[in-house]
Amino acid sequence: MKNGQKQLNWSQANETRLVTKCRYIIEVINRIFKQQFEALKETQNSMLSHIFDDYRIAASLINGFFSERISDKEDVEEIAQNMKKKLKLRNDMEKYFELRLTSSQNLFTKIEEYYQLERAFGYLFKHFSANEDYEFLVSNNLENDE
């Protein structure tokens, strides 16, 4: 994050989620290697000549006997395609939170009187019949007088 930035923007957040998913899978496999194969816990210089073969054997054993720990194994291609598609998908919630963080006043005014409700209904009807994109925010906070 840049200096003073408190939150990632939508593209940074999407990239972070993608990397996190990839790293999680790698960490699960590494943990299985280290838990199940005592010889792979620490790599010493004397092991370097055969370590690649050791990992290949361990990996084939993991694929054969530990597949239940890797739940996404059957859907790998589909999951990867969906993640790549969603990587460039913009999250519009960012705009809402930016507005909320920068606004010092409450976005929702309390409507109490009957004529205010009639005006609100007319306002909504006018905007819905315009066939344009409008964003309506609804507050569920009925108890506070804010």
PDB file of C-alpha atoms in Angstrom:
ATOM      1  CA  MET A   1       0.000   0.000   0.000  1.00  0.00           C
ATOM      2  CA  LYS A   2       1.098   3.520  -0.659  1.00  0.00           C
ATOM      3  CA  ASN A   3       1.846   5.973   2.131  1.00  0.00           C
ATOM      4  CA  GLY A   4      -1.336   7.139   3.783  1.00  0.00           C
ATOM      5  CA  GLN A   5      -3.439   4.517   2.003  1.00  0.00           C
ATOM      6  CA  LYS A   6      -5.633   2.708   4.537  1.00  0.00           C
ATOM      7  CA  GLN A   7      -7.279   0.277   2.169  1.00  0.00           C
ATOM      8  CA  LEU A   8      -6.375  -1.461  -1.083  1.00  0.00           C
ATOM      9  CA  ASN A   9      -8.216  -0.328  -4.191  1.00  0.00           C
ATOM     10  CA  TRP A  10     -10.360  -2.864  -6.066  1.00  0.00           C
ATOM     11  CA  SER A  11      -7.630  -4.091  -8.430  1.00  0.00           C
ATOM     12  CA  GLN A  12      -5.039  -4.446  -5.652  1.00  0.00           C
ATOM     13  CA  ALA A  13      -7.548  -6.347  -3.506  1.00  0.00           C
ATOM     14  CA  ASN A  14      -8.394  -8.707  -6.386  1.00  0.00           C
ATOM     15  CA  GLU A  15      -4.709  -9.408  -7.057  1.00  0.00           C
ATOM     16  CA  THR A  16      -4.089 -10.011  -3.351  1.00  0.00           C
ATOM     17  CA  ARG A  17      -6.948 -12.527  -3.192  1.00  0.00           C
ATOM     18  CA  LEU A  18      -5.565 -14.351  -6.234  1.00  0.00           C
ATOM     19  CA  VAL A  19      -2.076 -14.560  -4.730  1.00  0.00           C
ATOM     20  CA  THR A  20      -3.512 -15.621  -1.362  1.00  0.00           C
ATOM     21  CA  LYS A  21      -5.423 -18.495  -2.965  1.00  0.00           C
ATOM     22  CA  CYS A  22      -2.294 -19.694  -4.795  1.00  0.00           C
ATOM     23  CA  ARG A  23      -0.112 -19.348  -1.703  1.00  0.00           C
ATOM     24  CA  TYR A  24      -2.645 -21.179   0.457  1.00  0.00           C
ATOM     25  CA  ILE A  25      -2.529 -24.249  -1.790  1.00  0.00           C
ATOM     26  CA  ILE A  26       1.271 -24.204  -1.824  1.00  0.00           C
ATOM     27  CA  GLU A  27       1.404 -23.869   1.969  1.00  0.00           C
ATOM     28  CA  VAL A  28      -0.981 -26.813   2.417  1.00  0.00           C
ATOM     29  CA  ILE A  29       1.209 -29.004   0.206  1.00  0.00           C
ATOM     30  CA  ASN A  30       4.386 -27.859   1.995  1.00  0.00           C
ATOM     31  CA  ARG A  31       2.805 -28.637   5.357  1.00  0.00           C
ATOM     32  CA  ILE A  32       1.892 -32.143   4.161  1.00  0.00           C
ATOM     33  CA  PHE A  33       5.471 -32.631   2.932  1.00  0.00           C
ATOM     34  CA  LYS A  34       6.917 -31.628   6.280  1.00  0.00           C
ATOM     35  CA  GLN A  35       4.361 -33.469   8.448  1.00  0.00           C
ATOM     36  CA  GLN A  36       4.344 -36.754   6.583  1.00  0.00           C
ATOM     37  CA  PHE A  37       7.929 -37.011   5.375  1.00  0.00           C
ATOM     38  CA  GLU A  38      10.425 -36.605   8.184  1.00  0.00           C
ATOM     39  CA  ALA A  39      13.377 -36.439   5.790  1.00  0.00           C
ATOM     40  CA  LEU A  40      11.944 -33.353   4.059  1.00  0.00           C
ATOM     41  CA  LYS A  41      11.619 -31.223   7.213  1.00  0.00           C
ATOM     42  CA  GLU A  42      15.115 -29.827   6.814  1.00  0.00           C
ATOM     43  CA  THR A  43      17.246 -29.805   3.691  1.00  0.00           C
ATOM     44  CA  GLN A  44      20.945 -30.372   4.238  1.00  0.00           C
ATOM     45  CA  ASN A  45      23.751 -29.940   1.718  1.00  0.00           C
ATOM     46  CA  SER A  46      24.363 -33.701   1.629  1.00  0.00           C
ATOM     47  CA  MET A  47      20.765 -34.177   0.362  1.00  0.00           C
ATOM     48  CA  LEU A  48      21.058 -31.844  -2.618  1.00  0.00           C
ATOM     49  CA  SER A  49      22.083 -34.562  -5.072  1.00  0.00           C
ATOM     50  CA  HIS A  50      18.819 -36.503  -4.576  1.00  0.00           C
ATOM     51  CA  ILE A  51      16.370 -33.963  -3.085  1.00  0.00           C
ATOM     52  CA  PHE A  52      14.512 -33.496  -6.371  1.00  0.00           C
ATOM     53  CA  ASP A  53      13.873 -37.251  -6.594  1.00  0.00           C
ATOM     54  CA  ASP A  54      12.786 -37.309  -2.941  1.00  0.00           C
ATOM     55  CA  TYR A  55      10.239 -34.548  -3.556  1.00  0.00           C
ATOM     56  CA  ARG A  56       8.939 -36.270  -6.709  1.00  0.00           C
ATOM     57  CA  ILE A  57       8.361 -39.494  -4.764  1.00  0.00           C
ATOM     58  CA  ALA A  58       6.735 -37.595  -1.886  1.00  0.00           C
ATOM     59  CA  ALA A  59       4.538 -35.638  -4.328  1.00  0.00           C
ATOM     60  CA  SER A  60       3.300 -38.823  -5.987  1.00  0.00           C
ATOM     61  CA  LEU A  61       2.460 -40.259  -2.550  1.00  0.00           C
ATOM     62  CA  ILE A  62       0.608 -37.062  -1.636  1.00  0.00           C
ATOM     63  CA  ASN A  63      -1.352 -37.204  -4.905  1.00  0.00           C
ATOM     64  CA  GLY A  64      -2.242 -40.822  -4.217  1.00  0.00           C
ATOM     65  CA  PHE A  65      -3.127 -40.713  -0.537  1.00  0.00           C
ATOM     66  CA  PHE A  66      -3.740 -37.116   0.583  1.00  0.00           C
ATOM     67  CA  SER A  67      -6.064 -35.802  -2.124  1.00  0.00           C
ATOM     68  CA  GLU A  68      -8.935 -35.317   0.357  1.00  0.00           C
ATOM     69  CA  ARG A  69      -6.948 -32.490   1.979  1.00  0.00           C
ATOM     70  CA  ILE A  70      -6.866 -30.632  -1.332  1.00  0.00           C
ATOM     71  CA  SER A  71     -10.582 -30.083  -1.920  1.00  0.00           C
ATOM     72  CA  ASP A  72     -10.255 -28.084  -5.165  1.00  0.00           C
ATOM     73  CA  LYS A  73      -8.342 -30.815  -6.962  1.00  0.00           C
ATOM     74  CA  GLU A  74     -11.137 -31.805  -9.406  1.00  0.00           C
ATOM     75  CA  ASP A  75     -12.172 -28.226 -10.229  1.00  0.00           C
ATOM     76  CA  VAL A  76      -8.724 -26.724 -10.774  1.00  0.00           C
ATOM     77  CA  GLU A  77      -9.303 -25.485 -14.347  1.00  0.00           C
ATOM     78  CA  GLU A  78     -12.737 -24.036 -13.618  1.00  0.00           C
ATOM     79  CA  ILE A  79     -11.571 -22.297 -10.441  1.00  0.00           C
ATOM     80  CA  ALA A  80      -8.524 -20.824 -12.198  1.00  0.00           C
ATOM     81  CA  GLN A  81     -10.639 -19.517 -15.092  1.00  0.00           C
ATOM     82  CA  ASN A  82     -13.187 -17.969 -12.711  1.00  0.00           C
ATOM     83  CA  MET A  83     -10.437 -16.326 -10.665  1.00  0.00           C
ATOM     84  CA  LYS A  84      -8.803 -14.881 -13.793  1.00  0.00           C
ATOM     85  CA  LYS A  85     -12.178 -13.567 -15.000  1.00  0.00           C
ATOM     86  CA  LYS A  86     -12.916 -11.931 -11.666  1.00  0.00           C
ATOM     87  CA  LEU A  87      -9.450 -10.392 -11.451  1.00  0.00           C
ATOM     88  CA  LYS A  88     -10.531  -7.408 -13.595  1.00  0.00           C
ATOM     89  CA  LEU A  89     -14.045  -7.210 -12.149  1.00  0.00           C
ATOM     90  CA  ARG A  90     -14.497  -3.882 -10.409  1.00  0.00           C
ATOM     91  CA  ASN A  91     -16.069  -3.884  -6.970  1.00  0.00           C
ATOM     92  CA  ASP A  92     -18.554  -1.023  -6.761  1.00  0.00           C
ATOM     93  CA  MET A  93     -18.675  -1.253  -2.969  1.00  0.00           C
ATOM     94  CA  GLU A  94     -15.432   0.730  -2.983  1.00  0.00           C
ATOM     95  CA  LYS A  95     -17.325   3.845  -4.116  1.00  0.00           C
ATOM     96  CA  TYR A  96     -19.880   3.404  -1.352  1.00  0.00           C
ATOM     97  CA  PHE A  97     -17.241   3.024   1.358  1.00  0.00           C
ATOM     98  CA  GLU A  98     -15.232   5.986   0.051  1.00  0.00           C
ATOM     99  CA  LEU A  99     -18.365   8.117   0.181  1.00  0.00           C
ATOM    100  CA  ARG A 100     -19.139   6.881   3.652  1.00  0.00           C
ATOM    101  CA  LEU A 101     -15.600   7.509   4.926  1.00  0.00           C
ATOM    102  CA  THR A 102     -15.395  11.024   3.491  1.00  0.00           C
ATOM    103  CA  SER A 103     -18.889  12.084   4.464  1.00  0.00           C
ATOM    104  CA  SER A 104     -19.178  13.560   7.928  1.00  0.00           C
ATOM    105  CA  GLN A 105     -22.956  13.659   7.832  1.00  0.00           C
ATOM    106  CA  ASN A 106     -25.377  10.767   7.954  1.00  0.00           C
ATOM    107  CA  LEU A 107     -26.416   9.666   4.466  1.00  0.00           C
ATOM    108  CA  PHE A 108     -29.916   8.831   5.641  1.00  0.00           C
ATOM    109  CA  THR A 109     -32.335  11.390   6.968  1.00  0.00           C
ATOM    110  CA  LYS A 110     -35.100  10.145   9.198  1.00  0.00           C
ATOM    111  CA  ILE A 111     -38.540  10.275   7.608  1.00  0.00           C
ATOM    112  CA  GLU A 112     -41.263  10.539  10.248  1.00  0.00           C
ATOM    113  CA  GLU A 113     -44.222  12.485   8.932  1.00  0.00           C
ATOM    114  CA  TYR A 114     -46.843  11.224   6.482  1.00  0.00           C
ATOM    115  CA  TYR A 115     -46.182  13.952   3.898  1.00  0.00           C
ATOM    116  CA  GLN A 116     -42.473  13.037   3.891  1.00  0.00           C
ATOM    117  CA  LEU A 117     -43.371   9.439   3.049  1.00  0.00           C
ATOM    118  CA  GLU A 118     -45.598  10.639   0.194  1.00  0.00           C
ATOM    119  CA  ARG A 119     -42.789  12.814  -1.129  1.00  0.00           C
ATOM    120  CA  ALA A 120     -40.376   9.886  -0.894  1.00  0.00           C
ATOM    121  CA  PHE A 121     -42.785   7.669  -2.856  1.00  0.00           C
ATOM    122  CA  GLY A 122     -43.146  10.341  -5.555  1.00  0.00           C
ATOM    123  CA  TYR A 123     -39.384  10.789  -5.689  1.00  0.00           C
ATOM    124  CA  LEU A 124     -38.837   7.057  -6.146  1.00  0.00           C
ATOM    125  CA  PHE A 125     -41.557   6.795  -8.809  1.00  0.00           C
ATOM    126  CA  LYS A 126     -40.034   9.657 -10.776  1.00  0.00           C
ATOM    127  CA  HIS A 127     -36.580   8.060 -10.771  1.00  0.00           C
ATOM    128  CA  PHE A 128     -37.748   4.509 -11.460  1.00  0.00           C
ATOM    129  CA  SER A 129     -39.814   5.643 -14.448  1.00  0.00           C
ATOM    130  CA  ALA A 130     -36.804   7.499 -15.931  1.00  0.00           C
ATOM    131  CA  ASN A 131     -35.143   4.168 -16.900  1.00  0.00           C
ATOM    132  CA  GLU A 132     -31.725   5.387 -15.827  1.00  0.00           C
ATOM    133  CA  ASP A 133     -29.185   3.940 -13.430  1.00  0.00           C
ATOM    134  CA  TYR A 134     -29.804   5.170  -9.903  1.00  0.00           C
ATOM    135  CA  GLU A 135     -28.429   3.890  -6.652  1.00  0.00           C
ATOM    136  CA  PHE A 136     -30.789   3.711  -3.694  1.00  0.00           C
ATOM    137  CA  LEU A 137     -29.398   3.247  -0.212  1.00  0.00           C
ATOM    138  CA  VAL A 138     -31.669   1.951   2.531  1.00  0.00           C
ATOM    139  CA  SER A 139     -31.010   2.261   6.233  1.00  0.00           C
ATOM    140  CA  ASN A 140     -32.131  -0.500   8.567  1.00  0.00           C
ATOM    141  CA  ASN A 141     -31.285   1.648  11.583  1.00  0.00           C
ATOM    142  CA  LEU A 142     -34.743   2.370  12.975  1.00  0.00           C
ATOM    143  CA  GLU A 143     -33.790   2.907  16.604  1.00  0.00           C
ATOM    144  CA  ASN A 144     -31.296   5.776  16.526  1.00  0.00           C
ATOM    145  CA  ASP A 145     -32.208   9.385  15.818  1.00  0.00           C
ATOM    146  CA  GLU A 146     -29.097   9.929  13.718  1.00  0.00           C
TER     147      GLU A 146
END
